[in-house]
Structures are given as structure tokens and as C-alpha cells.
Amino acid sequence: MSKILVVAEIEEQDVKKSSIEAICYGKQMNLGDVEVLIIGQVAAEHLNRLSNYGAQKVYQVAHNDTDYRDIQTYANIIAQVINQAGSDIVLMAKSSLTDAVAGRVAIKVEAELVTNVVELPLSTDPIKIKRSIYTGKAFEVVELTGAKKIITLRKSAVSIVENSGAGDVTIEAVEANTPDQKVSFVSKEKAEGDILLPEADIVVSGGRGLKGPENWGIVEDLAKTLGAATGCSKPVSDENWRPHHEHVGQTGVKVSPDLYIAIGISGAIQHLAGVNSSKTILVINKDPEAPFFKAADYGIVGDAFEVVPKLTSAIQA
Ligand code: FAD
């Protein structure tokens, strides 16, 4: 029997959806108890709900939003709890935080580290697991044989399964050992947009085919209608038609939504590298030979300025 620890991230006093996926991943591995580490304040009802996803126990390091701003400190706390809990498999949803801490924790607890995992293990004895490589252009299968394993998960590696009424989780408060903090909190500014691009279930993205920033209303209307985040190709953000945090691709944000809608984007390999783990891709392009159609599940050949408003009206209706 393994002991699985999910390192959860929080946002506005709740556990992030990507971390809920990681808990479900741990449960669906079917290798042992699933425990969760939470660094921060989470409302009690949200903590108790974690049992519905398969968590048995929560280690909670309560702190204010402003306490820890230091990657070293996070890594120290995670290593401390892994040792305290005796965890042999550690799961983290891929994020800018876990990109920075996973390697540090692996060194501290002498674990092997596998990043960018895209689905449940192909086998569990030994664990063979598929990961995305070359900035999303290929996949490889690796075998994990070490005593301790740290696995970071791409979004949508498993579906969230909730069994309501599973009872309360056990909550254990942990006093964090945080020597030598070198970075302290100064201020926080939220990026524009209600839905964060890397975590969005639906992304509506526009390319140079939209001709200019003044035409982005059709992209925003469709995104608003679908509850989607907006993205764009690199030249669009280079031209300052859209903010840089919306740039999707090899050199921008990598997304894994349930649905990616590409409007007036040609489908260059560098753009595809950021979207090819999307579950479903819809391409709207007036050129039937646009390379994006080869990567698409659905395609509409047509002028975006005619197609997109009609699509938005049809969805609204
Ligand atoms: P274009 O290639 O100009 O394509 C516009 C598309 O819109 C065409 O397919 C056209 O048929 C279509 N269109 C035109 N008018 C309409 C209309 N009215 N209705 C519908 N369709 C229409 N790019 C990224 O996106 N992300 C990256 O991370 C990235 N990284 C890069 C890294 C490197 C090192 C390099 C060299 C390049 C990188 N690029 C990246 C750039 C990439 O190679 C392409 O140049 C870029 O993706 C093209 O953007 P686009 O599809 O918006 O524009």
C-alpha cells in the first residue's frame, strides 16, 4: 500500500480545481490512502468536501496570504510534511508554483520526479506513466522505480469524480518550520480577466486573421457567452493588440481546456505546442488549407467576421 500526498493550491479560501483533479488522480491510481497538504486558509466546508473526491486526511499549515512568498519556504514545508506523513507518492497539479518547487522538494526528500504527466499510469507495478515532452510536441512513457516519487500533472489528466456524502476528512494542523525566509510580501495585483487562461475549461483564441484590436469584440462576446477565457497567437500580443499574458503557445501559456476555439489562427507548430493537449479543438479559418485544420476535431471554413457572431447568437439562443 502506498501513501499518496496531494500538494493542493488554494485560491480565495478554496482548493483550486486543478488540485481537486490531483486528488481524484490519487484516488483513481488505486494504490493507497490519499492525503492532502494545504498551505493557507481554506473555509471549513471546502476542506470537508475533499473527502468526496477521495481524500482521507488533510495536513493544514494555516497562514495568512502574505506569510510565505518564498519558494524555498514552500519547498521546506512540503518536504517536512512528506517526511512527517511517510508519503511515498506525491502529486502536484502543474502550475508556476509547482514548476518551481517540485524539483527542490525532490532533492530534499530524495525522490524521483516526473513532470507533465497527462493521464493515469499505464501500469502500476512498476508505475509506467505517460508525459508530455518537447513543449507539448510529443509524449514519452517513463518507468518509476524509486522508493519515493513526485509526479506533476497536466490539467485534465483525469476527470473529476465526486461521491457526495463520503463524510468528513481528518484535519491535522501542522506547525511549519520556516527558517531563513528571504522574500517577503509587498503587494498583489490580479491579472485582467475573470477566468485564468491556464485553468480555463474553454478558451476562445484569436489570431492575426482578426486584422486588429478593434475587432476583438466578436472574440470577447463568444468567450463571455461560453464562460471562456480569451487567448491569442504570438504576433497578436507582439503587436499589442492583446495583453502578453494571453499569448498561447511554445513561448507563451500552455493550455489544456476541454474546448479550444481558434479564430483566424494559421496553426503554426509553435502555436500548436501550447494547445495540443486540449480535449477538443474547433478551428475557424477562411483558408481551407490552413495547417490548424489538421489538428482540429471540428473545423469551420469561413470568414470569422460572419461565422463568429452567428455562432455566438446561436449559443445565446
Ligand atoms: P498568421 O500566420 O498571419 O495567420 C492568420 C490566419 O488567419 C491565416 O490562417 C488566415 O487564413 C486566417 N484568416 C485571415 N483572415 C481571416 C478571416 N477573415 N476569417 C478567418 N480566418 C482568417 N506563435 C504563437 O502563436 N505562439 C507561440 O508561442 C509562438 N512561439 C514562437 C517561437 C518561435 C521561436 C518562433 C520562430 C515563432 C513563434 N510563434 C509563435 C509564431 C508562429 O510561428 C506563427 O508566426 C504565429 O503563430 C502566426 O500567428 P497567426 O496564426 O495569428 O497569424
Coordinates of C-alpha atoms and ligand atoms in Angstrom, one line a residue:
M1 CA 0.0 0.0 0.0
S2 CA 1.3 3.4 -0.9
K3 CA 0.7 6.7 0.9
I4 CA -0.2 9.4 -1.5
L5 CA 0.1 13.1 -0.7
V6 CA -1.5 15.7 -2.9
V7 CA 0.0 19.2 -2.5
A8 CA -3.0 21.4 -3.1
E9 CA -3.0 25.0 -4.1
I10 CA -5.7 27.5 -2.9
E11 CA -7.4 30.5 -4.2
E12 CA -9.9 32.7 -2.4
Q13 CA -10.1 30.3 0.6
D14 CA -11.0 27.3 -1.7
V15 CA -8.9 24.5 -3.2
K16 CA -8.1 25.1 -6.9
K17 CA -9.9 22.9 -9.4
S18 CA -6.5 21.6 -10.7
S19 CA -5.7 20.4 -7.2
I20 CA -9.1 18.7 -7.0
E21 CA -8.2 16.9 -10.2
A22 CA -4.9 15.8 -8.5
I23 CA -6.9 14.4 -5.5
C24 CA -9.1 12.5 -8.0
Y25 CA -6.0 11.3 -9.8
G26 CA -4.6 10.0 -6.5
K27 CA -7.9 8.2 -5.8
Q28 CA -8.1 6.7 -9.3
M29 CA -4.5 5.4 -9.1
N30 CA -6.0 3.0 -6.5
L31 CA -2.6 2.4 -4.8
G32 CA -3.4 3.6 -1.2
D33 CA -4.7 6.3 1.0
V34 CA -4.9 9.8 -0.4
E35 CA -3.9 12.7 1.9
V36 CA -3.7 16.4 1.1
L37 CA -1.4 19.2 2.2
I38 CA -2.9 22.7 2.3
I39 CA -0.6 25.7 2.9
G40 CA -3.0 28.5 3.6
Q41 CA -6.5 29.3 4.8
V42 CA -9.4 27.3 3.4
A43 CA -13.0 27.5 4.6
A44 CA -14.0 24.5 6.7
E45 CA -16.9 23.4 4.4
H46 CA -14.4 23.3 1.5
L47 CA -12.0 21.2 3.5
N48 CA -14.6 18.7 4.4
R49 CA -15.8 18.4 0.8
L50 CA -12.4 17.0 -0.1
S51 CA -13.5 13.6 1.2
N52 CA -16.0 13.5 -1.7
Y53 CA -13.1 13.3 -4.1
G54 CA -11.2 10.6 -2.2
A55 CA -9.1 12.5 0.4
Q56 CA -8.9 10.8 3.8
K57 CA -6.8 13.4 5.7
V58 CA -5.7 17.0 5.4
Y59 CA -2.4 18.4 6.7
Q60 CA -3.1 22.1 7.2
V61 CA -0.4 24.7 7.5
A62 CA -2.5 27.7 8.3
H63 CA -1.0 31.0 7.3
N64 CA -2.1 34.4 6.0
D65 CA -1.9 35.2 2.3
T66 CA 1.0 37.4 3.0
D67 CA 3.2 35.0 5.1
Y68 CA 5.1 32.9 2.6
R69 CA 6.4 34.4 -0.6
D70 CA 9.5 32.3 -0.8
I71 CA 9.8 29.2 -3.0
Q72 CA 12.4 27.8 -0.6
T73 CA 9.9 28.1 2.2
Y74 CA 7.2 26.3 0.3
A75 CA 9.7 23.5 -0.6
N76 CA 10.8 23.2 3.0
I77 CA 7.2 22.9 4.3
I78 CA 6.3 20.3 1.6
A79 CA 9.4 18.2 2.4
Q80 CA 8.6 18.5 6.1
V81 CA 5.1 17.1 5.6
I82 CA 6.2 14.3 3.2
N83 CA 8.6 13.1 5.9
Q84 CA 6.0 13.5 8.7
A85 CA 3.3 11.7 6.8
G86 CA 5.6 9.0 5.4
S87 CA 4.2 9.7 1.9
D88 CA 5.8 7.7 -1.0
I89 CA 3.9 9.2 -3.9
V90 CA 3.4 13.0 -4.1
L91 CA 1.1 14.6 -6.6
M92 CA 1.0 18.2 -7.6
A93 CA -1.0 20.0 -10.4
K94 CA 1.4 21.7 -12.8
S95 CA 1.5 25.4 -12.1
S96 CA 4.1 28.2 -11.9
L97 CA 4.4 27.4 -8.2
T98 CA 4.8 23.7 -8.5
D99 CA 7.1 24.1 -11.5
A100 CA 9.4 26.0 -9.1
V101 CA 9.0 23.8 -6.0
A102 CA 8.8 20.2 -7.3
G103 CA 12.5 19.8 -8.2
R104 CA 13.5 21.4 -4.9
V105 CA 11.3 19.0 -2.9
A106 CA 12.6 16.0 -4.9
I107 CA 16.1 16.8 -3.9
K108 CA 15.2 17.4 -0.2
V109 CA 13.3 14.1 0.1
E110 CA 15.4 12.1 -2.4
A111 CA 12.5 11.3 -4.6
E112 CA 12.4 10.8 -8.4
L113 CA 10.5 13.5 -10.3
V114 CA 8.2 13.1 -13.3
T115 CA 6.7 16.2 -14.7
N116 CA 3.9 17.0 -17.2
V117 CA 2.0 13.7 -16.8
V118 CA -1.1 13.6 -19.0
E119 CA -3.1 10.6 -17.9
L120 CA -3.4 7.8 -15.3
P121 CA -0.5 5.3 -15.2
L122 CA -0.5 2.7 -18.0
S123 CA 0.6 0.2 -15.3
T124 CA 1.1 0.5 -11.5
D125 CA 3.7 -2.3 -10.7
P126 CA 6.1 -0.8 -11.6
I127 CA 4.4 2.6 -12.3
K128 CA 4.7 3.4 -16.1
I129 CA 3.3 6.8 -16.9
K130 CA 2.9 9.0 -20.0
R131 CA 4.2 12.6 -20.0
S132 CA 4.3 15.4 -22.5
I133 CA 7.7 16.4 -23.8
Y134 CA 9.3 18.8 -26.2
T135 CA 6.9 21.6 -25.1
G136 CA 3.9 19.5 -26.0
K137 CA 5.0 18.3 -29.4
A138 CA 5.5 14.6 -28.3
F139 CA 4.8 12.1 -25.5
E140 CA 7.0 9.6 -23.8
V141 CA 6.4 6.8 -21.3
V142 CA 8.6 6.5 -18.3
E143 CA 9.0 3.9 -15.6
L144 CA 9.3 4.9 -11.9
T145 CA 11.3 2.5 -9.7
G146 CA 12.4 4.7 -6.8
A147 CA 11.0 4.4 -3.3
K148 CA 9.6 8.0 -3.4
K149 CA 8.0 9.6 -6.4
I150 CA 6.9 13.1 -7.2
I151 CA 4.5 13.5 -10.1
T152 CA 3.3 16.8 -11.6
L153 CA 0.0 16.6 -13.6
R154 CA -1.1 18.5 -16.6
K155 CA -4.7 19.9 -16.4
S156 CA -7.4 17.3 -17.3
A157 CA -5.1 14.3 -16.7
V158 CA -8.3 12.7 -15.2
S159 CA -11.9 13.7 -14.9
I160 CA -13.2 15.0 -11.5
V161 CA -15.4 12.3 -9.9
E162 CA -17.4 13.4 -6.8
N163 CA -19.1 11.0 -4.4
S164 CA -21.2 13.2 -2.1
G165 CA -21.7 12.1 1.5
A166 CA -18.3 10.5 1.9
G167 CA -18.0 12.0 5.4
D168 CA -15.6 14.5 6.9
V169 CA -11.8 14.4 6.4
T170 CA -9.4 14.2 9.4
I171 CA -7.7 17.6 9.7
E172 CA -4.2 17.7 11.3
A173 CA -2.7 21.2 11.9
V174 CA 1.0 21.3 11.1
E175 CA 3.4 23.9 12.6
A176 CA 5.6 24.8 9.7
N177 CA 9.3 25.1 10.2
T178 CA 10.3 28.1 8.2
P179 CA 13.8 29.3 8.9
D180 CA 15.6 31.8 6.7
Q181 CA 12.7 33.4 4.7
K182 CA 14.4 35.7 2.3
V183 CA 11.4 37.1 0.4
S184 CA 8.6 39.0 1.9
F185 CA 5.2 40.2 0.7
V186 CA 4.9 43.7 -0.7
S187 CA 1.7 43.9 -2.8
K188 CA -0.5 41.8 -5.1
E189 CA -2.2 42.8 -8.4
K190 CA -4.5 40.5 -10.2
A191 CA -4.2 39.9 -14.0
E192 CA -7.1 41.2 -16.1
G193 CA -9.9 38.8 -16.9
D194 CA -12.2 36.8 -14.7
I195 CA -11.1 33.4 -15.9
L196 CA -7.4 32.5 -15.7
L197 CA -6.2 31.2 -19.1
P198 CA -4.1 28.1 -17.8
E199 CA -7.1 26.9 -15.7
A200 CA -10.0 27.6 -18.2
D201 CA -12.3 24.8 -19.3
I202 CA -13.0 26.7 -22.5
V203 CA -10.6 29.1 -24.3
V204 CA -11.5 31.3 -27.3
S205 CA -8.4 32.5 -29.0
G206 CA -7.8 34.9 -31.9
G207 CA -5.0 35.4 -34.4
R208 CA -3.8 37.8 -37.0
G209 CA -6.8 36.9 -39.2
L210 CA -8.8 39.3 -37.0
K211 CA -6.9 42.2 -38.6
G212 CA -6.7 44.5 -35.5
P213 CA -7.5 45.1 -31.8
E214 CA -10.7 46.9 -32.7
N215 CA -12.2 43.6 -33.9
W216 CA -11.8 41.7 -30.7
G217 CA -15.4 42.3 -29.6
I218 CA -16.5 39.2 -31.5
V219 CA -13.9 37.1 -29.6
E220 CA -14.9 38.6 -26.3
D221 CA -18.6 38.1 -26.9
L222 CA -18.2 34.5 -27.8
A223 CA -15.9 34.0 -24.8
K224 CA -18.4 35.7 -22.5
T225 CA -21.3 33.6 -23.8
L226 CA -19.4 30.4 -23.2
G227 CA -17.8 31.4 -19.8
A228 CA -14.4 31.1 -21.5
A229 CA -11.0 32.7 -21.1
T230 CA -9.6 34.6 -24.1
G231 CA -6.2 33.8 -25.7
C232 CA -4.3 34.9 -28.8
S233 CA -1.4 34.0 -31.1
K234 CA 2.1 35.4 -30.5
P235 CA 2.0 38.1 -33.3
V236 CA -1.2 39.4 -31.8
S237 CA 0.4 40.1 -28.4
D238 CA 3.7 41.2 -30.1
E239 CA 1.6 43.9 -31.9
N240 CA 0.0 44.8 -28.5
W241 CA -3.4 44.0 -29.9
R242 CA -3.9 41.9 -26.7
P243 CA -2.0 41.7 -23.4
H244 CA 1.0 39.4 -23.2
H245 CA -0.5 37.1 -20.6
E246 CA -3.0 35.9 -23.3
H247 CA -0.2 34.7 -25.7
V248 CA -0.7 30.9 -26.2
G249 CA 2.0 28.6 -27.5
Q250 CA 5.5 27.3 -27.1
T251 CA 6.8 30.6 -25.9
G252 CA 3.6 31.6 -24.1
V253 CA 0.9 30.0 -21.9
K254 CA 0.2 26.2 -22.4
V255 CA -3.5 25.4 -22.1
S256 CA -5.4 22.1 -21.8
P257 CA -9.1 23.1 -21.9
D258 CA -12.0 20.9 -22.7
L259 CA -12.6 23.1 -25.7
Y260 CA -10.1 25.4 -27.6
I261 CA -11.6 27.6 -30.3
A262 CA -9.0 29.1 -32.7
I263 CA -10.3 32.0 -34.8
G264 CA -8.1 33.3 -37.6
I265 CA -5.0 31.5 -36.4
S266 CA -3.0 29.6 -39.0
G267 CA -1.8 26.8 -36.7
A268 CA 2.0 27.2 -36.8
I269 CA 3.8 24.4 -34.9
Q270 CA 4.8 26.9 -32.2
H271 CA 1.1 27.8 -31.5
L272 CA 0.1 24.1 -31.6
A273 CA 2.7 23.3 -28.9
G274 CA 0.6 25.3 -26.5
V275 CA -2.8 23.8 -27.3
N276 CA -2.3 20.2 -28.3
S277 CA -3.4 18.7 -25.0
S278 CA -6.8 20.4 -25.4
K279 CA -9.6 17.8 -25.4
T280 CA -11.5 19.3 -28.4
I281 CA -10.3 21.8 -30.9
L282 CA -12.5 23.9 -33.1
V283 CA -10.9 25.9 -35.9
I284 CA -12.5 28.8 -37.7
N285 CA -10.4 30.0 -40.7
K286 CA -11.3 31.3 -44.2
D287 CA -8.4 29.3 -45.7
P288 CA -9.3 25.6 -46.1
E289 CA -5.6 24.8 -46.4
A290 CA -4.7 26.4 -43.0
P291 CA -2.5 23.9 -41.1
F292 CA -4.6 24.2 -38.0
F293 CA -7.4 22.1 -39.6
K294 CA -5.1 19.1 -39.4
A295 CA -5.0 19.4 -35.6
A296 CA -8.8 20.2 -35.3
D297 CA -11.6 18.0 -34.2
Y298 CA -14.1 20.4 -35.8
G299 CA -13.5 23.0 -38.5
I300 CA -15.5 25.8 -40.0
V301 CA -14.1 27.2 -43.3
G302 CA -15.4 30.8 -43.4
D303 CA -14.9 34.4 -42.7
A304 CA -14.5 34.9 -38.9
F305 CA -16.5 38.2 -39.1
E306 CA -19.5 36.3 -40.4
V307 CA -19.1 33.0 -38.6
V308 CA -18.3 34.1 -35.0
P309 CA -21.3 36.4 -34.4
K310 CA -23.6 33.8 -35.9
L311 CA -22.1 31.1 -33.6
T312 CA -22.4 33.5 -30.5
S313 CA -26.1 34.2 -31.4
A314 CA -26.9 30.5 -31.9
I315 CA -25.3 29.6 -28.5
Q316 CA -27.2 32.5 -26.8
A317 CA -30.4 31.3 -28.3
Ligands
FAD1 P1 -0.9 34.2 -39.4 O1 0.1 33.2 -39.7 O2 -0.8 35.5 -40.2 O3 -2.3 33.5 -39.7 C1 -3.6 34.2 -39.8 C2 -4.6 33.2 -40.2 O4 -5.9 33.9 -40.2 C3 -4.4 32.6 -41.6 O5 -4.5 31.2 -41.5 C4 -5.6 33.1 -42.4 O6 -6.1 32.2 -43.3 C5 -6.6 33.4 -41.3 N1 -7.6 34.5 -41.7 C6 -7.3 35.7 -42.3 N2 -8.4 36.4 -42.4 C7 -9.4 35.6 -41.8 C8 -10.8 35.8 -41.6 N3 -11.4 37.0 -42.0 N4 -11.6 34.8 -41.1 C9 -11.0 33.7 -40.7 N5 -9.6 33.4 -40.9 C10 -8.9 34.4 -41.4 N6 3.2 31.7 -32.3 C11 2.3 31.5 -31.4 O7 1.1 31.7 -31.6 N7 2.7 31.2 -30.1 C12 4.0 31.0 -29.7 O8 4.2 30.6 -28.6 C13 5.0 31.2 -30.7 N8 6.3 31.0 -30.4 C14 7.2 31.1 -31.4 C15 8.5 30.9 -31.2 C16 9.5 31.0 -32.2 C17 10.9 30.7 -31.9 C18 9.1 31.4 -33.5 C19 10.1 31.5 -34.6 C20 7.8 31.6 -33.7 C21 6.8 31.5 -32.8 N9 5.4 31.8 -33.0 C22 4.5 31.6 -32.0 C23 5.0 32.4 -34.3 C24 4.4 31.4 -35.2 O9 5.4 30.7 -36.0 C25 3.4 32.0 -36.2 O10 4.1 33.0 -36.9 C26 2.2 32.6 -35.5 O11 1.6 31.6 -34.7 C27 1.2 33.0 -36.5 O12 0.1 33.7 -35.9 P2 -1.3 33.8 -36.6 O13 -1.7 32.4 -36.9 O14 -2.2 34.6 -35.7 O15 -1.1 34.7 -37.9

